[in-house]
mmCIF file of C-alpha atoms in Angstrom:
data_model
loop_
_atom_site.group_PDB
_atom_site.id
_atom_site.type_symbol
_atom_site.label_atom_id
_atom_site.label_comp_id
_atom_site.label_asym_id
_atom_site.label_seq_id
_atom_site.Cartn_x
_atom_site.Cartn_y
_atom_site.Cartn_z
ATOM 1 C CA MET B 1 50.098 19.600 -69.136
ATOM 2 C CA LEU B 2 53.748 18.561 -68.979
ATOM 3 C CA HIS B 3 55.366 16.694 -66.106
ATOM 4 C CA LEU B 4 58.833 17.857 -65.044
ATOM 5 C CA ARG B 5 61.132 15.531 -63.124
ATOM 6 C CA LEU B 6 64.286 17.129 -61.765
ATOM 7 C CA ILE B 7 67.259 15.899 -59.751
ATOM 8 C CA VAL B 8 68.646 18.929 -57.948
ATOM 9 C CA PRO B 9 71.666 19.263 -55.620
ATOM 10 C CA ALA B 10 70.347 19.635 -52.080
ATOM 11 C CA HIS B 11 71.712 23.168 -51.696
ATOM 12 C CA ARG B 12 69.840 24.283 -54.846
ATOM 13 C CA THR B 13 66.459 22.722 -54.011
ATOM 14 C CA HIS B 14 65.054 25.805 -52.285
ATOM 15 C CA GLU B 15 65.931 27.915 -55.333
ATOM 16 C CA VAL B 16 64.137 25.535 -57.704
ATOM 17 C CA VAL B 17 61.115 25.154 -55.443
ATOM 18 C CA SER B 18 60.825 28.948 -55.192
ATOM 19 C CA LEU B 19 60.919 29.172 -58.968
ATOM 20 C CA PHE B 20 58.043 26.712 -59.331
ATOM 21 C CA GLU B 21 56.002 28.327 -56.552
ATOM 22 C CA ARG B 22 56.280 31.782 -58.107
ATOM 23 C CA SER B 23 55.545 30.617 -61.671
ATOM 24 C CA VAL B 24 52.100 30.681 -63.171
ATOM 25 C CA GLY B 25 50.796 27.484 -64.700
ATOM 26 C CA THR B 26 52.402 25.094 -62.195
ATOM 27 C CA ALA B 27 50.756 22.441 -60.034
ATOM 28 C CA HIS B 28 51.429 19.312 -58.006
ATOM 29 C CA LEU B 29 54.849 20.305 -56.693
ATOM 30 C CA ALA B 30 56.587 17.563 -54.712
ATOM 31 C CA VAL B 31 60.076 17.171 -53.238
ATOM 32 C CA LEU B 32 61.672 13.856 -52.294
ATOM 33 C CA ALA B 33 64.730 14.745 -50.253
ATOM 34 C CA GLY B 34 67.812 12.669 -51.029
ATOM 35 C CA ALA B 35 66.022 10.431 -53.550
ATOM 36 C CA GLY B 36 68.529 11.135 -56.315
ATOM 37 C CA ARG B 37 71.531 8.811 -56.570
ATOM 38 C CA ASN B 38 73.059 9.503 -59.988
ATOM 39 C CA PRO B 39 73.387 12.425 -59.878
ATOM 40 C CA ALA B 40 72.989 12.747 -56.141
ATOM 41 C CA GLY B 41 70.399 15.206 -54.895
ATOM 42 C CA ASP B 42 66.727 15.802 -54.232
ATOM 43 C CA LEU B 43 63.991 14.666 -56.592
ATOM 44 C CA VAL B 44 61.682 17.564 -57.500
ATOM 45 C CA LEU B 45 58.437 16.849 -59.356
ATOM 46 C CA CYS B 46 56.087 19.414 -60.837
ATOM 47 C CA ASP B 47 53.367 19.644 -63.481
ATOM 48 C CA VAL B 48 53.443 22.677 -65.782
ATOM 49 C CA ALA B 49 50.895 23.956 -68.291
ATOM 50 C CA ARG B 50 52.292 23.623 -71.792
ATOM 51 C CA GLU B 51 51.922 27.349 -72.477
ATOM 52 C CA ALA B 52 54.097 28.154 -69.428
ATOM 53 C CA ALA B 53 56.650 25.362 -69.904
ATOM 54 C CA ASP B 54 59.051 27.161 -72.234
ATOM 55 C CA ASP B 55 59.641 29.990 -69.743
ATOM 56 C CA VAL B 56 60.146 27.564 -66.867
ATOM 57 C CA LEU B 57 62.554 25.354 -68.797
ATOM 58 C CA ARG B 58 64.553 28.353 -69.984
ATOM 59 C CA GLU B 59 64.918 29.650 -66.421
ATOM 60 C CA LEU B 60 65.931 26.223 -65.138
ATOM 61 C CA ARG B 61 68.684 26.089 -67.741
ATOM 62 C CA GLU B 62 69.762 29.649 -67.029
ATOM 63 C CA ILE B 63 70.391 28.778 -63.377
ATOM 64 C CA GLY B 64 72.311 25.675 -64.448
ATOM 65 C CA ILE B 65 70.073 22.836 -63.271
ATOM 66 C CA ASP B 66 70.775 20.895 -66.466
ATOM 67 C CA GLU B 67 74.510 21.060 -65.655
ATOM 68 C CA CYS B 68 74.508 20.278 -61.934
ATOM 69 C CA GLY B 69 71.499 17.935 -62.008
ATOM 70 C CA SER B 70 68.989 16.759 -64.581
ATOM 71 C CA ILE B 71 65.707 17.847 -66.178
ATOM 72 C CA ALA B 72 63.253 15.388 -67.737
ATOM 73 C CA VAL B 73 59.968 16.336 -69.420
ATOM 74 C CA GLU B 74 57.023 14.056 -70.115
ATOM 75 C CA THR B 75 53.621 14.736 -71.672
ATOM 76 C CA ILE B 76 50.619 14.101 -69.443
ATOM 77 C CA ASP B 77 47.814 12.520 -71.442
ATOM 78 C CA LEU B 78 45.230 12.842 -68.656
ATOM 79 C CA SER B 79 45.223 14.883 -65.451
ATOM 80 C CA LEU B 80 42.119 14.822 -63.256
ATOM 81 C CA SER B 81 42.783 17.689 -60.889
ATOM 82 C CA LYS B 82 41.141 21.030 -60.145
ATOM 83 C CA ARG B 83 44.600 22.435 -59.429
ATOM 84 C CA ALA B 84 45.762 21.381 -62.882
ATOM 85 C CA ASP B 85 42.708 23.044 -64.437
ATOM 86 C CA LYS B 86 43.477 26.195 -62.453
ATOM 87 C CA ALA B 87 47.124 26.141 -63.557
ATOM 88 C CA GLU B 88 46.151 25.882 -67.233
ATOM 89 C CA LYS B 89 43.645 28.706 -66.802
ATOM 90 C CA GLU B 90 46.263 30.928 -65.145
ATOM 91 C CA ALA B 91 48.854 30.297 -67.849
ATOM 92 C CA PRO B 92 48.745 32.763 -70.758
ATOM 93 C CA GLY B 93 47.376 31.737 -74.123
ATOM 94 C CA GLU B 94 46.397 28.300 -75.373
ATOM 95 C CA GLY B 95 48.552 25.212 -74.980
ATOM 96 C CA SER B 96 48.083 24.273 -78.632
ATOM 97 C CA ASP B 97 49.593 27.610 -79.694
ATOM 98 C CA ALA B 98 52.660 27.346 -77.447
ATOM 99 C CA VAL B 99 55.990 26.053 -78.754
ATOM 100 C CA VAL B 100 58.155 24.218 -76.239
ATOM 101 C CA TRP B 101 61.456 24.949 -77.971
ATOM 102 C CA GLU B 102 63.575 22.561 -75.939
ATOM 103 C CA GLN B 103 61.176 19.749 -76.783
ATOM 104 C CA LEU B 104 61.161 20.699 -80.466
ATOM 105 C CA VAL B 105 64.962 20.861 -80.677
ATOM 106 C CA ASN B 106 65.258 17.474 -78.977
ATOM 107 C CA ALA B 107 62.672 15.866 -81.260
ATOM 108 C CA THR B 108 64.177 17.219 -84.475
ATOM 109 C CA HIS B 109 67.676 16.302 -83.281
ATOM 110 C CA GLU B 110 66.626 12.662 -82.997
ATOM 111 C CA GLU B 111 64.686 12.648 -86.268
ATOM 112 C CA SER B 112 67.554 14.230 -88.221
ATOM 113 C CA THR B 113 70.199 11.709 -87.202
ATOM 114 C CA LEU B 114 71.863 9.872 -90.090
ATOM 115 C CA SER B 115 71.375 6.295 -88.920
ATOM 116 C CA VAL B 116 71.146 2.895 -90.531
ATOM 117 C CA THR B 117 67.413 2.811 -89.816
ATOM 118 C CA TYR B 118 66.900 6.210 -91.460
ATOM 119 C CA LEU B 119 68.853 5.108 -94.562
ATOM 120 C CA ALA B 120 66.930 1.829 -94.697
ATOM 121 C CA PHE B 121 63.533 3.554 -94.546
ATOM 122 C CA LEU B 122 64.513 6.125 -97.177
ATOM 123 C CA THR B 123 65.993 3.497 -99.488
ATOM 124 C CA VAL B 124 62.996 1.164 -99.195
ATOM 125 C CA ALA B 125 60.641 4.095 -99.787
ATOM 126 C CA THR B 126 62.587 5.132 -102.898
ATOM 127 C CA MET B 127 62.611 1.579 -104.257
ATOM 128 C CA LEU B 128 58.877 1.290 -103.607
ATOM 129 C CA ALA B 129 58.345 4.558 -105.462
ATOM 130 C CA ALA B 130 60.479 3.216 -108.340
ATOM 131 C CA CYS B 131 58.028 0.342 -108.704
ATOM 132 C CA GLY B 132 55.188 2.839 -108.716
ATOM 133 C CA VAL B 133 56.921 4.926 -111.378
ATOM 134 C CA VAL B 134 57.478 1.999 -113.744
ATOM 135 C CA LEU B 135 53.976 0.622 -113.227
ATOM 136 C CA ASP B 136 52.415 4.112 -113.251
ATOM 137 C CA ASN B 137 50.698 3.095 -110.025
ATOM 138 C CA ALA B 138 49.537 5.984 -107.837
ATOM 139 C CA ILE B 139 48.860 3.672 -104.872
ATOM 140 C CA LEU B 140 52.501 2.611 -104.714
ATOM 141 C CA ILE B 141 53.575 6.254 -104.986
ATOM 142 C CA VAL B 142 51.373 7.215 -102.035
ATOM 143 C CA GLY B 143 52.712 4.290 -100.035
ATOM 144 C CA ALA B 144 56.281 5.346 -100.733
ATOM 145 C CA MET B 145 55.486 8.908 -99.641
ATOM 146 C CA ALA B 146 54.119 7.639 -96.326
ATOM 147 C CA VAL B 147 57.176 5.456 -95.653
ATOM 148 C CA GLY B 148 59.760 8.158 -96.415
ATOM 149 C CA PRO B 149 61.394 9.641 -93.261
ATOM 150 C CA GLU B 150 62.779 12.785 -94.885
ATOM 151 C CA PHE B 151 60.536 15.268 -93.059
ATOM 152 C CA GLY B 152 62.565 14.765 -89.877
ATOM 153 C CA PRO B 153 65.788 16.306 -91.249
ATOM 154 C CA LEU B 154 63.780 19.004 -93.032
ATOM 155 C CA ALA B 155 62.127 19.981 -89.738
ATOM 156 C CA GLY B 156 65.534 19.873 -88.081
ATOM 157 C CA LEU B 157 66.920 22.287 -90.675
ATOM 158 C CA CYS B 158 64.002 24.691 -90.155
ATOM 159 C CA THR B 159 64.481 24.577 -86.391
ATOM 160 C CA ALA B 160 68.223 25.121 -86.754
ATOM 161 C CA LEU B 161 67.696 28.192 -88.940
ATOM 162 C CA VAL B 162 65.282 29.765 -86.450
ATOM 163 C CA ARG B 163 67.288 28.832 -83.366
ATOM 164 C CA ARG B 164 70.636 29.564 -85.037
ATOM 165 C CA ALA B 165 71.928 26.097 -84.209
ATOM 166 C CA PRO B 166 74.719 25.295 -86.695
ATOM 167 C CA ARG B 167 75.317 21.782 -85.369
ATOM 168 C CA LEU B 168 71.669 20.815 -85.859
ATOM 169 C CA ALA B 169 71.717 22.396 -89.321
ATOM 170 C CA LEU B 170 74.824 20.416 -90.286
ATOM 171 C CA ARG B 171 73.333 17.189 -88.928
ATOM 172 C CA SER B 172 70.095 17.755 -90.859
ATOM 173 C CA LEU B 173 71.854 18.636 -94.115
ATOM 174 C CA LEU B 174 74.080 15.571 -93.779
ATOM 175 C CA ALA B 175 71.052 13.335 -93.292
ATOM 176 C CA LEU B 176 69.320 14.823 -96.334
ATOM 177 C CA LEU B 177 72.280 14.836 -98.713
ATOM 178 C CA VAL B 178 73.761 11.475 -97.760
ATOM 179 C CA GLY B 179 70.361 9.878 -97.337
ATOM 180 C CA PHE B 180 69.057 10.809 -100.775
ATOM 181 C CA ALA B 181 72.415 10.083 -102.436
ATOM 182 C CA VAL B 182 72.543 6.571 -100.977
ATOM 183 C CA ALA B 183 68.855 5.892 -101.633
ATOM 184 C CA MET B 184 69.063 7.046 -105.253
ATOM 185 C CA ALA B 185 72.278 5.120 -105.941
ATOM 186 C CA LEU B 186 70.832 1.901 -104.533
ATOM 187 C CA THR B 187 67.547 2.463 -106.370
ATOM 188 C CA THR B 188 69.432 2.867 -109.653
ATOM 189 C CA LEU B 189 71.100 -0.504 -109.022
ATOM 190 C CA PHE B 190 67.722 -1.928 -108.029
ATOM 191 C CA SER B 191 66.138 -0.728 -111.274
ATOM 192 C CA LEU B 192 68.966 -2.251 -113.318
ATOM 193 C CA PHE B 193 68.478 -5.553 -111.500
ATOM 194 C CA MET B 194 64.726 -5.431 -112.107
ATOM 195 C CA ASP B 195 65.415 -4.758 -115.794
ATOM 196 C CA ALA B 196 67.817 -7.706 -115.932
ATOM 197 C CA VAL B 197 65.140 -10.063 -114.588
ATOM 198 C CA ASP B 198 62.634 -8.575 -117.059
ATOM 199 C CA LEU B 199 60.419 -6.841 -114.488
ATOM 200 C CA PHE B 200 61.285 -3.252 -115.439
ATOM 201 C CA HIS B 201 61.255 -2.078 -119.060
ATOM 202 C CA LYS B 202 62.560 1.138 -120.544
ATOM 203 C CA ALA B 203 59.460 1.447 -122.717
ATOM 204 C CA GLU B 204 57.289 1.653 -119.591
ATOM 205 C CA VAL B 205 59.391 4.472 -118.157
ATOM 206 C CA GLU B 206 59.340 6.493 -121.381
ATOM 207 C CA ALA B 207 55.669 5.847 -122.144
ATOM 208 C CA GLU B 208 52.851 8.253 -121.323
ATOM 209 C CA ARG B 209 52.200 7.899 -117.593
ATOM 210 C CA PRO B 210 49.006 9.778 -116.705
ATOM 211 C CA ASN B 211 49.223 8.922 -112.999
ATOM 212 C CA THR B 212 52.900 9.701 -112.372
ATOM 213 C CA ALA B 213 54.077 12.027 -115.157
ATOM 214 C CA PHE B 214 53.787 14.992 -112.771
ATOM 215 C CA ILE B 215 56.804 13.656 -110.872
ATOM 216 C CA TYR B 216 59.268 14.748 -113.574
ATOM 217 C CA ARG B 217 57.315 17.804 -114.714
ATOM 218 C CA PRO B 218 57.721 20.360 -111.916
ATOM 219 C CA ASP B 219 55.728 23.579 -111.917
ATOM 220 C CA TRP B 220 54.663 26.265 -109.456
ATOM 221 C CA PHE B 221 51.938 24.017 -108.085
ATOM 222 C CA SER B 222 54.700 21.699 -106.871
ATOM 223 C CA PHE B 223 56.167 24.514 -104.797
ATOM 224 C CA VAL B 224 52.763 25.635 -103.504
ATOM 225 C CA VAL B 225 51.867 22.098 -102.358
ATOM 226 C CA ALA B 226 55.282 21.656 -100.727
ATOM 227 C CA PHE B 227 54.939 25.042 -99.003
ATOM 228 C CA LEU B 228 51.506 24.194 -97.587
ATOM 229 C CA ALA B 229 52.738 20.765 -96.512
ATOM 230 C CA GLY B 230 55.694 22.398 -94.777
ATOM 231 C CA VAL B 231 53.361 24.664 -92.812
ATOM 232 C CA ALA B 232 51.140 21.748 -91.797
ATOM 233 C CA GLY B 233 54.076 19.551 -90.864
ATOM 234 C CA THR B 234 55.682 22.218 -88.690
ATOM 235 C CA LEU B 235 52.404 22.948 -86.919
ATOM 236 C CA SER B 236 51.932 19.231 -86.261
ATOM 237 C CA LEU B 237 55.350 19.052 -84.619
ATOM 238 C CA THR B 238 55.022 22.153 -82.468
ATOM 239 C CA SER B 239 51.511 21.293 -81.311
ATOM 240 C CA ALA B 240 52.314 17.599 -80.753
ATOM 241 C CA LYS B 241 49.660 16.560 -83.290
ATOM 242 C CA SER B 242 51.888 13.986 -84.965
ATOM 243 C CA GLY B 243 48.972 12.341 -86.758
ATOM 244 C CA ALA B 244 48.981 15.180 -89.283
ATOM 245 C CA LEU B 245 52.461 14.163 -90.418
ATOM 246 C CA VAL B 246 51.002 11.262 -92.392
ATOM 247 C CA GLY B 247 49.004 13.733 -94.471
ATOM 248 C CA VAL B 248 52.107 15.849 -94.923
ATOM 249 C CA ALA B 249 54.129 12.852 -96.078
ATOM 250 C CA ILE B 250 51.688 12.005 -98.865
ATOM 251 C CA SER B 251 51.390 15.620 -100.023
ATOM 252 C CA VAL B 252 54.897 16.118 -101.404
ATOM 253 C CA THR B 253 56.828 14.238 -104.057
ATOM 254 C CA THR B 254 60.329 14.184 -102.603
ATOM 255 C CA VAL B 255 60.750 10.400 -102.500
ATOM 256 C CA PRO B 256 58.908 9.724 -105.814
ATOM 257 C CA ALA B 257 61.004 12.393 -107.535
ATOM 258 C CA ALA B 258 64.214 10.812 -106.229
ATOM 259 C CA ALA B 259 62.988 7.402 -107.403
ATOM 260 C CA ASN B 260 62.066 8.653 -110.868
ATOM 261 C CA ALA B 261 65.462 10.301 -111.214
ATOM 262 C CA ALA B 262 67.207 7.074 -110.186
ATOM 263 C CA VAL B 263 65.233 4.919 -112.624
ATOM 264 C CA ALA B 264 65.715 7.449 -115.450
ATOM 265 C CA LEU B 265 69.465 7.526 -114.805
ATOM 266 C CA GLY B 266 69.541 3.737 -115.045
ATOM 267 C CA TYR B 267 68.004 3.993 -118.515
ATOM 268 C CA SER B 268 70.093 7.076 -119.508
ATOM 269 C CA ASP B 269 66.950 9.157 -119.839
ATOM 270 C CA TYR B 270 68.575 12.404 -118.752
ATOM 271 C CA GLY B 271 65.529 14.531 -119.545
ATOM 272 C CA GLN B 272 63.388 12.745 -116.973
ATOM 273 C CA ALA B 273 66.308 12.621 -114.547
ATOM 274 C CA ARG B 274 66.745 16.386 -114.778
ATOM 275 C CA GLY B 275 63.026 17.086 -114.403
ATOM 276 C CA SER B 276 62.742 14.739 -111.422
ATOM 277 C CA SER B 277 65.770 16.339 -109.749
ATOM 278 C CA GLU B 278 64.200 19.773 -110.191
ATOM 279 C CA GLN B 279 60.982 18.436 -108.660
ATOM 280 C CA LEU B 280 62.950 17.068 -105.695
ATOM 281 C CA LEU B 281 64.799 20.328 -105.085
ATOM 282 C CA LEU B 282 61.614 22.378 -105.499
ATOM 283 C CA ASN B 283 59.810 20.288 -102.901
ATOM 284 C CA LEU B 284 62.713 20.405 -100.450
ATOM 285 C CA ALA B 285 62.996 24.179 -100.836
ATOM 286 C CA GLY B 286 59.250 24.686 -100.381
ATOM 287 C CA ILE B 287 59.166 22.694 -97.156
ATOM 288 C CA VAL B 288 62.231 24.412 -95.682
ATOM 289 C CA VAL B 289 60.971 27.914 -96.524
ATOM 290 C CA ALA B 290 57.493 27.170 -95.177
ATOM 291 C CA GLY B 291 58.747 25.459 -92.017
ATOM 292 C CA THR B 292 61.174 28.261 -91.214
ATOM 293 C CA LEU B 293 58.579 30.984 -91.769
ATOM 294 C CA THR B 294 56.030 29.072 -89.672
ATOM 295 C CA LEU B 295 58.415 28.773 -86.731
ATOM 296 C CA LEU B 296 59.336 32.449 -87.004
ATOM 297 C CA ALA B 297 55.659 33.405 -87.083
ATOM 298 C CA GLN B 298 54.954 31.257 -84.041
ATOM 299 C CA ARG B 299 57.837 32.799 -82.115
ATOM 300 C CA LEU B 300 56.762 36.338 -83.007
ATOM 301 C CA PHE B 301 53.129 35.593 -82.164
ATOM 302 C CA TRP B 302 54.020 34.171 -78.760
ATOM 303 C CA ALA B 303 56.429 37.034 -78.009
ATOM 304 C CA HIS B 304 53.716 39.559 -78.872
ATOM 305 C CA HIS B 305 51.184 37.589 -76.866
ATOM 306 C CA THR B 306 53.321 37.538 -73.721
ATOM 307 C CA ARG B 307 54.823 41.033 -74.004
ATOM 308 C CA ALA B 308 51.807 42.682 -72.392
ATOM 309 C CA ARG B 309 51.776 40.444 -69.332
ATOM 310 C CA PRO B 310 54.257 40.436 -66.434
ATOM 311 C CA PRO B 311 56.942 37.701 -66.352
ATOM 312 C CA ALA B 312 55.763 34.294 -65.217
ATOM 313 C CA TYR B 313 58.176 34.565 -62.302
ATOM 314 C CA PRO B 314 60.708 37.069 -61.016
ATOM 315 C CA ASN B 315 64.418 36.574 -60.835
ATOM 316 C CA VAL B 316 64.856 33.827 -58.290
ATOM 317 C CA GLY B 317 68.586 33.871 -57.884
ATOM 318 C CA SER B 318 71.866 33.438 -59.609
ATOM 319 C CA ARG B 319 73.674 30.325 -60.738
ATOM 320 C CA GLY B 320 75.434 30.167 -57.418
ATOM 321 C CA GLY B 321 72.256 29.212 -55.592
ATOM 322 C CA SER B 322 70.738 30.573 -52.398
#
């Protein structure tokens, strides 16, 4: 279940209440007249089954509640109520299959922001992977994969392609391009510093590395793994099962490939740098293709699933209110 908290202008409250009352999958409707101060209005509270939430949120935006008031959505971890059980039973489909698009767009928007924290995480992850590359240490490589924050912008790009949101696409691309460019440049300097203090050696980078040689030797398995990880990562976001993202992070070699390319550039090993760059691009492409196709499949599945049933609620009025 999701909890909706709205501040609604007093003259629009009846319209919103009617919408909730006529919608399937709603419960625990409450109105606190005049409780809103900024913006001024009535406070309307309602719980909505996840599988019915997308329709309700879309209708609320269509009648302009997000412009004249406010809409806040929270996830309910536990609801002990027969009415809530009834609402979930009345709502079509399963909550785990439903995509709350507004929630997804908001989450990916935040995760795809080019911030100092994002750059710091990506840079530290790339430097950690550089240590793993030189030492041929798979544990360090896995750790670097888990630290890397790059799936956020990748998910944002997939969402932008499906939702046709150019601003989100631009934001996500900027975070990816600038983020990896900065991380790789700083990691190259880091590797040169480590070489100067005799901790990194060119011979170690060019030696046979049974645990990490795959990083600069891309093949079709690289794309297949990235594709499967993209599917799993997208499903974890849309179903709110964020724990699966850790498994996704350690399934693809985006950060290790960037690190290997940076270290190889520092030692002028252009063969490894080229192979690592191809590995990086192959993984990024696999995730984006898989994520986009997964979101499209989910949208088509839900549209087909709901086409046979009547609308969750009828037209409850125009933007002008009632």
